[in-house]
Amino acid sequence: MHTGMSRKIDYELLAYAIIALLAGLAYYWATRPSDSALFLSLLPAFPPEISLSFLTRWSGWLPTFLHVFAFALLTCLALGRRHLVFACVLWGVINALFELGQALPAETLKNMPGWFNLRSYFSQGVFDPLDLVACVMGAWAAWTLIRSGESHEN
């Protein structure tokens, strides 16, 4: 059962998660081809006359950070705050594994089963060590945000 203050913090965390997911969606919409993800194909194409190449060059790690941050918050909200560390580590590790999968050699990918289109995801993705840093930072940011909310309750 939640107290009034705890419930308020939960709505704030939900708002942070939704904002992070929308920011990630906007980033992908502006920087990725519309056929690169199912959800992008549902949106109108980003205007081609607007060049955002600087965005991908300097902040290509941002979607990874936002993904870990948002899903750690949502998982913690779904499972309860006592699972905070689990939620943060889970999404940090999942994203790190997806990033490391993009560094697999072509021979390994050729032998990979076609589950969930992972072979295509790994072969078309580009490994970036900054994405690994973003996994850790996104998990840390979610942990810090939730912990700071707990300290305000006491």
GROMACS .gro file of N, CA, C and O in nm, residues 27-137:
model
  444
   27TYR      N    1   1.453   1.108  -3.102
   27TYR     CA    2   1.590   1.092  -3.152
   27TYR      C    3   1.592   0.994  -3.269
   27TYR      O    4   1.649   1.021  -3.374
   28TYR      N    5   1.529   0.877  -3.250
   28TYR     CA    6   1.525   0.779  -3.358
   28TYR      C    7   1.452   0.833  -3.480
   28TYR      O    8   1.494   0.811  -3.594
   29TRP      N    9   1.342   0.903  -3.459
   29TRP     CA   10   1.265   0.958  -3.570
   29TRP      C   11   1.350   1.054  -3.651
   29TRP      O   12   1.343   1.057  -3.774
   30ALA      N   13   1.432   1.133  -3.582
   30ALA     CA   14   1.512   1.235  -3.651
   30ALA      C   15   1.639   1.179  -3.713
   30ALA      O   16   1.694   1.240  -3.806
   31THR      N   17   1.687   1.063  -3.666
   31THR     CA   18   1.819   1.019  -3.709
   31THR      C   19   1.823   0.883  -3.779
   31THR      O   20   1.927   0.847  -3.832
   32ARG      N   21   1.714   0.808  -3.779
   32ARG     CA   22   1.716   0.673  -3.836
   32ARG      C   23   1.619   0.664  -3.953
   32ARG      O   24   1.518   0.733  -3.956
   33PRO      N   25   1.648   0.574  -4.048
   33PRO     CA   26   1.553   0.553  -4.158
   33PRO      C   27   1.420   0.500  -4.106
   33PRO      O   28   1.416   0.426  -4.007
   34SER      N   29   1.312   0.536  -4.171
   34SER     CA   30   1.179   0.498  -4.122
   34SER      C   31   1.156   0.348  -4.126
   34SER      O   32   1.070   0.297  -4.055
   35ASP      N   33   1.232   0.273  -4.206
   35ASP     CA   34   1.214   0.129  -4.211
   35ASP      C   35   1.307   0.054  -4.115
   35ASP      O   36   1.312  -0.068  -4.116
   36SER      N   37   1.379   0.127  -4.029
   36SER     CA   38   1.474   0.061  -3.939
   36SER      C   39   1.408   0.004  -3.815
   36SER      O   40   1.468  -0.076  -3.745
   37ALA      N   41   1.287   0.044  -3.784
   37ALA     CA   42   1.215  -0.009  -3.668
   37ALA      C   43   1.066   0.001  -3.695
   37ALA      O   44   1.020   0.097  -3.759
   38LEU      N   45   0.992  -0.095  -3.646
   38LEU     CA   46   0.848  -0.099  -3.671
   38LEU      C   47   0.779   0.029  -3.627
   38LEU      O   48   0.700   0.087  -3.701
   39PHE      N   49   0.810   0.077  -3.507
   39PHE     CA   50   0.741   0.197  -3.458
   39PHE      C   51   0.772   0.320  -3.542
   39PHE      O   52   0.690   0.409  -3.552
   40LEU      N   53   0.889   0.324  -3.607
   40LEU     CA   54   0.921   0.439  -3.692
   40LEU      C   55   0.839   0.436  -3.821
   40LEU      O   56   0.808   0.541  -3.876
   41SER      N   57   0.807   0.316  -3.867
   41SER     CA   58   0.728   0.308  -3.991
   41SER      C   59   0.585   0.359  -3.971
   41SER      O   60   0.516   0.388  -4.067
   42LEU      N   61   0.543   0.372  -3.846
   42LEU     CA   62   0.410   0.423  -3.816
   42LEU      C   63   0.405   0.576  -3.812
   42LEU      O   64   0.298   0.635  -3.808
   43LEU      N   65   0.522   0.640  -3.813
   43LEU     CA   66   0.531   0.786  -3.806
   43LEU      C   67   0.556   0.843  -3.945
   43LEU      O   68   0.612   0.777  -4.031
   44PRO      N   69   0.518   0.968  -3.965
   44PRO     CA   70   0.555   1.032  -4.093
   44PRO      C   71   0.707   1.047  -4.100
   44PRO      O   72   0.773   1.057  -3.997
   45ALA      N   73   0.759   1.045  -4.220
   45ALA     CA   74   0.904   1.056  -4.237
   45ALA      C   75   0.953   1.191  -4.186
   45ALA      O   76   0.884   1.293  -4.198
   46PHE      N   77   1.073   1.190  -4.128
   46PHE     CA   78   1.134   1.315  -4.083
   46PHE      C   79   1.169   1.397  -4.205
   46PHE      O   80   1.218   1.343  -4.305
   47PRO      N   81   1.146   1.528  -4.203
   47PRO     CA   82   1.173   1.612  -4.321
   47PRO      C   83   1.320   1.601  -4.365
   47PRO      O   84   1.410   1.631  -4.287
   48PRO      N   85   1.344   1.557  -4.488
   48PRO     CA   86   1.482   1.535  -4.534
   48PRO      C   87   1.563   1.663  -4.547
   48PRO      O   88   1.686   1.658  -4.545
   49GLU      N   89   1.498   1.776  -4.557
   49GLU     CA   90   1.573   1.902  -4.571
   49GLU      C   91   1.638   1.945  -4.440
   49GLU      O   92   1.723   2.035  -4.439
   50ILE      N   93   1.602   1.881  -4.332
   50ILE     CA   94   1.663   1.912  -4.202
   50ILE      C   95   1.772   1.809  -4.175
   50ILE      O   96   1.745   1.691  -4.159
   51SER      N   97   1.895   1.852  -4.171
   51SER     CA   98   2.007   1.761  -4.148
   51SER      C   99   2.045   1.763  -4.000
   51SER      O  100   2.074   1.867  -3.943
   52LEU      N  101   2.043   1.646  -3.941
   52LEU     CA  102   2.079   1.634  -3.800
   52LEU      C  103   2.200   1.542  -3.783
   52LEU      O  104   2.212   1.473  -3.683
   53SER      N  105   2.290   1.542  -3.882
   53SER     CA  106   2.406   1.454  -3.873
   53SER      C  107   2.491   1.486  -3.750
   53SER      O  108   2.552   1.397  -3.692
   54PHE      N  109   2.494   1.612  -3.709
   54PHE     CA  110   2.569   1.648  -3.589
   54PHE      C  111   2.513   1.577  -3.466
   54PHE      O  112   2.585   1.542  -3.374
   55LEU      N  113   2.382   1.553  -3.466
   55LEU     CA  114   2.317   1.488  -3.353
   55LEU      C  115   2.368   1.345  -3.336
   55LEU      O  116   2.402   1.304  -3.225
   56THR      N  117   2.375   1.270  -3.444
   56THR     CA  118   2.421   1.132  -3.434
   56THR      C  119   2.571   1.126  -3.405
   56THR      O  120   2.617   1.036  -3.336
   57ARG      N  121   2.645   1.221  -3.454
   57ARG     CA  122   2.790   1.220  -3.432
   57ARG      C  123   2.824   1.244  -3.286
   57ARG      O  124   2.914   1.182  -3.232
   58TRP      N  125   2.752   1.333  -3.219
   58TRP     CA  126   2.788   1.371  -3.082
   58TRP      C  127   2.702   1.308  -2.974
   58TRP      O  128   2.734   1.318  -2.857
   59SER      N  129   2.593   1.246  -3.012
   59SER     CA  130   2.506   1.189  -2.908
   59SER      C  131   2.447   1.055  -2.949
   59SER      O  132   2.335   1.024  -2.912
   60GLY      N  133   2.520   0.975  -3.022
   60GLY     CA  134   2.472   0.845  -3.064
   60GLY      C  135   2.445   0.751  -2.948
   60GLY      O  136   2.370   0.655  -2.962
   61TRP      N  137   2.502   0.779  -2.834
   61TRP     CA  138   2.483   0.698  -2.713
   61TRP      C  139   2.352   0.731  -2.641
   61TRP      O  140   2.308   0.656  -2.554
   62LEU      N  141   2.289   0.842  -2.675
   62LEU     CA  142   2.172   0.890  -2.602
   62LEU      C  143   2.055   0.790  -2.598
   62LEU      O  144   1.998   0.768  -2.491
   63PRO      N  145   2.018   0.724  -2.709
   63PRO     CA  146   1.908   0.628  -2.700
   63PRO      C  147   1.936   0.514  -2.602
   63PRO      O  148   1.846   0.468  -2.533
   64THR      N  149   2.060   0.469  -2.596
   64THR     CA  150   2.095   0.362  -2.502
   64THR      C  151   2.075   0.410  -2.359
   64THR      O  152   2.016   0.340  -2.276
   65PHE      N  153   2.124   0.527  -2.328
   65PHE     CA  154   2.106   0.585  -2.195
   65PHE      C  155   1.957   0.595  -2.161
   65PHE      O  156   1.913   0.552  -2.054
   66LEU      N  157   1.879   0.652  -2.252
   66LEU     CA  158   1.736   0.673  -2.228
   66LEU      C  159   1.662   0.540  -2.212
   66LEU      O  160   1.572   0.527  -2.129
   67HIS      N  161   1.699   0.441  -2.292
   67HIS     CA  162   1.633   0.311  -2.285
   67HIS      C  163   1.657   0.245  -2.149
   67HIS      O  164   1.563   0.200  -2.083
   68VAL      N  165   1.781   0.240  -2.106
   68VAL     CA  166   1.812   0.180  -1.976
   68VAL      C  167   1.744   0.258  -1.864
   68VAL      O  168   1.680   0.200  -1.775
   69PHE      N  169   1.754   0.389  -1.869
   69PHE     CA  170   1.694   0.475  -1.767
   69PHE      C  171   1.543   0.452  -1.757
   69PHE      O  172   1.489   0.424  -1.649
   70ALA      N  173   1.473   0.461  -1.870
   70ALA     CA  174   1.327   0.450  -1.870
   70ALA      C  175   1.280   0.311  -1.830
   70ALA      O  176   1.190   0.297  -1.746
   71PHE      N  177   1.340   0.208  -1.885
   71PHE     CA  178   1.294   0.073  -1.854
   71PHE      C  179   1.332   0.030  -1.713
   71PHE      O  180   1.259  -0.048  -1.650
   72ALA      N  181   1.441   0.081  -1.660
   72ALA     CA  182   1.473   0.054  -1.518
   72ALA      C  183   1.368   0.119  -1.428
   72ALA      O  184   1.321   0.057  -1.332
   73LEU      N  185   1.328   0.242  -1.460
   73LEU     CA  186   1.224   0.308  -1.381
   73LEU      C  187   1.092   0.232  -1.391
   73LEU      O  188   1.026   0.207  -1.289
   74LEU      N  189   1.052   0.195  -1.511
   74LEU     CA  190   0.925   0.124  -1.530
   74LEU      C  191   0.926  -0.012  -1.461
   74LEU      O  192   0.827  -0.052  -1.400
   75THR      N  193   1.038  -0.083  -1.468
   75THR     CA  194   1.048  -0.213  -1.403
   75THR      C  195   1.042  -0.198  -1.252
   75THR      O  196   0.973  -0.275  -1.184
   76CYS      N  197   1.108  -0.097  -1.199
   76CYS     CA  198   1.104  -0.071  -1.056
   76CYS      C  199   0.962  -0.034  -1.013
   76CYS      O  200   0.914  -0.078  -0.907
   77LEU      N  201   0.893   0.044  -1.092
   77LEU     CA  202   0.755   0.079  -1.060
   77LEU      C  203   0.665  -0.044  -1.063
   77LEU      O  204   0.576  -0.058  -0.981
   78ALA      N  205   0.689  -0.133  -1.158
   78ALA     CA  206   0.606  -0.253  -1.171
   78ALA      C  207   0.633  -0.354  -1.059
   78ALA      O  208   0.540  -0.415  -1.007
   79LEU      N  209   0.761  -0.370  -1.022
   79LEU     CA  210   0.797  -0.472  -0.924
   79LEU      C  211   0.804  -0.420  -0.781
   79LEU      O  212   0.803  -0.499  -0.687
   80GLY      N  213   0.816  -0.289  -0.766
   80GLY     CA  214   0.830  -0.230  -0.634
   80GLY      C  215   0.974  -0.185  -0.610
   80GLY      O  216   1.068  -0.237  -0.670
   81ARG      N  217   0.989  -0.088  -0.524
   81ARG     CA  218   1.120  -0.026  -0.499
   81ARG      C  219   1.222  -0.122  -0.440
   81ARG      O  220   1.341  -0.099  -0.451
   82ARG      N  221   1.176  -0.227  -0.376
   82ARG     CA  222   1.273  -0.321  -0.319
   82ARG      C  223   1.351  -0.393  -0.428
   82ARG      O  224   1.451  -0.457  -0.402
   83HIS      N  225   1.303  -0.384  -0.553
   83HIS     CA  226   1.371  -0.447  -0.667
   83HIS      C  227   1.449  -0.345  -0.749
   83HIS      O  228   1.478  -0.369  -0.866
   84LEU      N  229   1.483  -0.233  -0.689
   84LEU     CA  230   1.553  -0.125  -0.759
   84LEU      C  231   1.684  -0.172  -0.822
   84LEU      O  232   1.708  -0.150  -0.940
   85VAL      N  233   1.768  -0.235  -0.743
   85VAL     CA  234   1.899  -0.278  -0.795
   85VAL      C  235   1.878  -0.379  -0.908
   85VAL      O  236   1.943  -0.370  -1.013
   86PHE      N  237   1.787  -0.474  -0.888
   86PHE     CA  238   1.757  -0.573  -0.992
   86PHE      C  239   1.714  -0.504  -1.122
   86PHE      O  240   1.764  -0.537  -1.230
   87ALA      N  241   1.622  -0.408  -1.114
   87ALA     CA  242   1.571  -0.339  -1.233
   87ALA      C  243   1.683  -0.266  -1.306
   87ALA      O  244   1.693  -0.273  -1.429
   88CYS      N  245   1.768  -0.198  -1.231
   88CYS     CA  246   1.876  -0.121  -1.294
   88CYS      C  247   1.980  -0.213  -1.358
   88CYS      O  248   2.023  -0.191  -1.472
   89VAL      N  249   2.019  -0.318  -1.285
   89VAL     CA  250   2.118  -0.412  -1.339
   89VAL      C  251   2.059  -0.487  -1.459
   89VAL      O  252   2.127  -0.505  -1.561
   90LEU      N  253   1.934  -0.530  -1.449
   90LEU     CA  254   1.869  -0.603  -1.559
   90LEU      C  255   1.878  -0.525  -1.689
   90LEU      O  256   1.925  -0.577  -1.791
   91TRP      N  257   1.833  -0.400  -1.688
   91TRP     CA  258   1.830  -0.324  -1.813
   91TRP      C  259   1.967  -0.279  -1.857
   91TRP      O  260   1.993  -0.269  -1.978
   92GLY      N  261   2.058  -0.255  -1.763
   92GLY     CA  262   2.195  -0.224  -1.802
   92GLY      C  263   2.260  -0.343  -1.873
   92GLY      O  264   2.323  -0.328  -1.978
   93VAL      N  265   2.239  -0.463  -1.819
   93VAL     CA  266   2.298  -0.584  -1.878
   93VAL      C  267   2.232  -0.617  -2.012
   93VAL      O  268   2.301  -0.649  -2.109
   94ILE      N  269   2.100  -0.610  -2.018
   94ILE     CA  270   2.031  -0.640  -2.145
   94ILE      C  271   2.081  -0.548  -2.255
   94ILE      O  272   2.116  -0.593  -2.365
   95ASN      N  273   2.090  -0.420  -2.228
   95ASN     CA  274   2.138  -0.327  -2.331
   95ASN      C  275   2.284  -0.349  -2.365
   95ASN      O  276   2.323  -0.339  -2.480
   96ALA      N  277   2.365  -0.381  -2.265
   96ALA     CA  278   2.507  -0.410  -2.291
   96ALA      C  279   2.521  -0.534  -2.380
   96ALA      O  280   2.604  -0.536  -2.471
   97LEU      N  281   2.441  -0.637  -2.354
   97LEU     CA  282   2.446  -0.757  -2.437
   97LEU      C  283   2.406  -0.727  -2.581
   97LEU      O  284   2.467  -0.777  -2.676
   98PHE      N  285   2.304  -0.644  -2.599
   98PHE     CA  286   2.264  -0.605  -2.735
   98PHE      C  287   2.376  -0.525  -2.802
   98PHE      O  288   2.401  -0.541  -2.922
   99GLU      N  289   2.442  -0.442  -2.727
   99GLU     CA  290   2.552  -0.364  -2.784
   99GLU      C  291   2.668  -0.457  -2.822
   99GLU      O  292   2.725  -0.446  -2.930
  100LEU      N  293   2.703  -0.548  -2.732
  100LEU     CA  294   2.812  -0.642  -2.760
  100LEU      C  295   2.777  -0.732  -2.878
  100LEU      O  296   2.866  -0.771  -2.955
  101GLY      N  297   2.649  -0.764  -2.894
  101GLY     CA  298   2.606  -0.845  -3.008
  101GLY      C  299   2.636  -0.777  -3.141
  101GLY      O  300   2.659  -0.845  -3.242
  102GLN      N  301   2.642  -0.646  -3.142
  102GLN     CA  302   2.673  -0.574  -3.265
  102GLN      C  303   2.820  -0.585  -3.302
  102GLN      O  304   2.859  -0.552  -3.413
  103ALA      N  305   2.903  -0.634  -3.209
  103ALA     CA  306   3.046  -0.652  -3.236
  103ALA      C  307   3.078  -0.795  -3.278
  103ALA      O  308   3.194  -0.826  -3.305
  104LEU      N  309   2.977  -0.883  -3.285
  104LEU     CA  310   3.002  -1.021  -3.324
  104LEU      C  311   3.049  -1.029  -3.469
  104LEU      O  312   3.001  -0.955  -3.555
  105PRO      N  313   3.140  -1.122  -3.496
  105PRO     CA  314   3.186  -1.139  -3.634
  105PRO      C  315   3.074  -1.194  -3.724
  105PRO      O  316   2.983  -1.263  -3.677
  106ALA      N  317   3.085  -1.167  -3.851
  106ALA     CA  318   2.983  -1.207  -3.948
  106ALA      C  319   2.961  -1.359  -3.947
  106ALA      O  320   2.848  -1.406  -3.962
  107GLU      N  321   3.067  -1.436  -3.929
  107GLU     CA  322   3.054  -1.582  -3.925
  107GLU      C  323   2.965  -1.629  -3.811
  107GLU      O  324   2.886  -1.720  -3.825
  108THR      N  325   2.980  -1.565  -3.696
  108THR     CA  326   2.898  -1.600  -3.580
  108THR      C  327   2.753  -1.564  -3.607
  108THR      O  328   2.662  -1.640  -3.575
  109LEU      N  329   2.731  -1.447  -3.665
  109LEU     CA  330   2.595  -1.403  -3.694
  109LEU      C  331   2.527  -1.493  -3.796
  109LEU      O  332   2.407  -1.518  -3.788
  110LYS      N  333   2.604  -1.545  -3.892
  110LYS     CA  334   2.549  -1.631  -3.995
  110LYS      C  335   2.490  -1.758  -3.933
  110LYS      O  336   2.390  -1.810  -3.981
  111ASN      N  337   2.550  -1.806  -3.825
  111ASN     CA  338   2.506  -1.929  -3.760
  111ASN      C  339   2.402  -1.905  -3.651
  111ASN      O  340   2.354  -2.000  -3.589
  112MET      N  341   2.366  -1.780  -3.628
  112MET     CA  342   2.270  -1.746  -3.522
  112MET      C  343   2.128  -1.777  -3.569
  112MET      O  344   2.093  -1.748  -3.683
  113PRO      N  345   2.045  -1.833  -3.479
  113PRO     CA  346   1.905  -1.856  -3.518
  113PRO      C  347   1.836  -1.722  -3.549
  113PRO      O  348   1.877  -1.617  -3.500
  114GLY      N  349   1.732  -1.727  -3.626
  114GLY     CA  350   1.663  -1.606  -3.669
  114GLY      C  351   1.561  -1.552  -3.570
  114GLY      O  352   1.468  -1.484  -3.611
  115TRP      N  353   1.576  -1.580  -3.443
  115TRP     CA  354   1.479  -1.536  -3.341
  115TRP      C  355   1.468  -1.384  -3.336
  115TRP      O  356   1.567  -1.314  -3.326
  116PHE      N  357   1.348  -1.336  -3.338
  116PHE     CA  358   1.316  -1.195  -3.317
  116PHE      C  359   1.398  -1.101  -3.405
  116PHE      O  360   1.425  -0.988  -3.367
  117ASN      N  361   1.444  -1.152  -3.517
  117ASN     CA  362   1.521  -1.070  -3.611
  117ASN      C  363   1.653  -1.020  -3.551
  117ASN      O  364   1.705  -0.916  -3.590
  118LEU      N  365   1.708  -1.092  -3.454
  118LEU     CA  366   1.833  -1.049  -3.389
  118LEU      C  367   1.951  -1.048  -3.485
  118LEU      O  368   2.038  -0.961  -3.475
  119ARG      N  369   1.956  -1.144  -3.575
  119ARG     CA  370   2.068  -1.149  -3.670
  119ARG      C  371   2.076  -1.019  -3.749
  119ARG      O  372   2.182  -0.960  -3.764
  120SER      N  373   1.961  -0.971  -3.795
  120SER     CA  374   1.956  -0.846  -3.869
  120SER      C  375   1.995  -0.728  -3.780
  120SER      O  376   2.072  -0.641  -3.822
  121TYR      N  377   1.944  -0.728  -3.658
  121TYR     CA  378   1.976  -0.619  -3.565
  121TYR      C  379   2.126  -0.613  -3.539
  121TYR      O  380   2.187  -0.506  -3.546
  122PHE      N  381   2.187  -0.727  -3.510
  122PHE     CA  382   2.330  -0.729  -3.478
  122PHE      C  383   2.415  -0.696  -3.601
  122PHE      O  384   2.516  -0.626  -3.590
  123SER      N  385   2.377  -0.745  -3.718
  123SER     CA  386   2.460  -0.722  -3.837
  123SER      C  387   2.449  -0.578  -3.888
  123SER      O  388   2.544  -0.525  -3.945
  124GLN      N  389   2.334  -0.513  -3.866
  124GLN     CA  390   2.317  -0.377  -3.916
  124GLN      C  391   2.360  -0.272  -3.813
  124GLN      O  392   2.380  -0.157  -3.849
  125GLY      N  393   2.371  -0.313  -3.688
  125GLY     CA  394   2.411  -0.219  -3.584
  125GLY      C  395   2.561  -0.195  -3.585
  125GLY      O  396   2.638  -0.271  -3.644
  126VAL      N  397   2.601  -0.089  -3.521
  126VAL     CA  398   2.742  -0.054  -3.512
  126VAL      C  399   2.781  -0.051  -3.365
  126VAL      O  400   2.721   0.024  -3.286
  127PHE      N  401   2.879  -0.131  -3.329
  127PHE     CA  402   2.925  -0.133  -3.191
  127PHE      C  403   2.992  -0.001  -3.156
  127PHE      O  404   3.070   0.053  -3.233
  128ASP      N  405   2.956   0.053  -3.040
  128ASP     CA  406   3.016   0.177  -2.993
  128ASP      C  407   3.042   0.163  -2.843
  128ASP      O  408   2.948   0.144  -2.766
  129PRO      N  409   3.168   0.171  -2.800
  129PRO     CA  410   3.198   0.159  -2.658
  129PRO      C  411   3.125   0.263  -2.573
  129PRO      O  412   3.095   0.238  -2.456
  130LEU      N  413   3.093   0.378  -2.631
  130LEU     CA  414   3.018   0.480  -2.556
  130LEU      C  415   2.878   0.430  -2.519
  130LEU      O  416   2.821   0.473  -2.418
  131ASP      N  417   2.823   0.339  -2.599
  131ASP     CA  418   2.694   0.280  -2.564
  131ASP      C  419   2.705   0.195  -2.438
  131ASP      O  420   2.611   0.188  -2.358
  132LEU      N  421   2.819   0.128  -2.419
  132LEU     CA  422   2.839   0.051  -2.296
  132LEU      C  423   2.845   0.144  -2.175
  132LEU      O  424   2.788   0.114  -2.070
  133VAL      N  425   2.910   0.257  -2.192
  133VAL     CA  426   2.914   0.358  -2.085
  133VAL      C  427   2.772   0.410  -2.059
  133VAL      O  428   2.730   0.427  -1.943
  134ALA      N  429   2.696   0.431  -2.165
  134ALA     CA  430   2.558   0.480  -2.152
  134ALA      C  431   2.470   0.379  -2.078
  134ALA      O  432   2.380   0.419  -2.004
  135CYS      N  433   2.496   0.249  -2.095
  135CYS     CA  434   2.421   0.146  -2.021
  135CYS      C  435   2.441   0.165  -1.870
  135CYS      O  436   2.346   0.164  -1.793
  136VAL      N  437   2.566   0.183  -1.832
  136VAL     CA  438   2.598   0.202  -1.690
  136VAL      C  439   2.540   0.333  -1.639
  136VAL      O  440   2.479   0.339  -1.531
  137MET      N  441   2.554   0.438  -1.716
  137MET     CA  442   2.506   0.570  -1.673
  137MET      C  443   2.352   0.574  -1.665
  137MET      O  444   2.298   0.638  -1.575
   0.00000   0.00000   0.00000
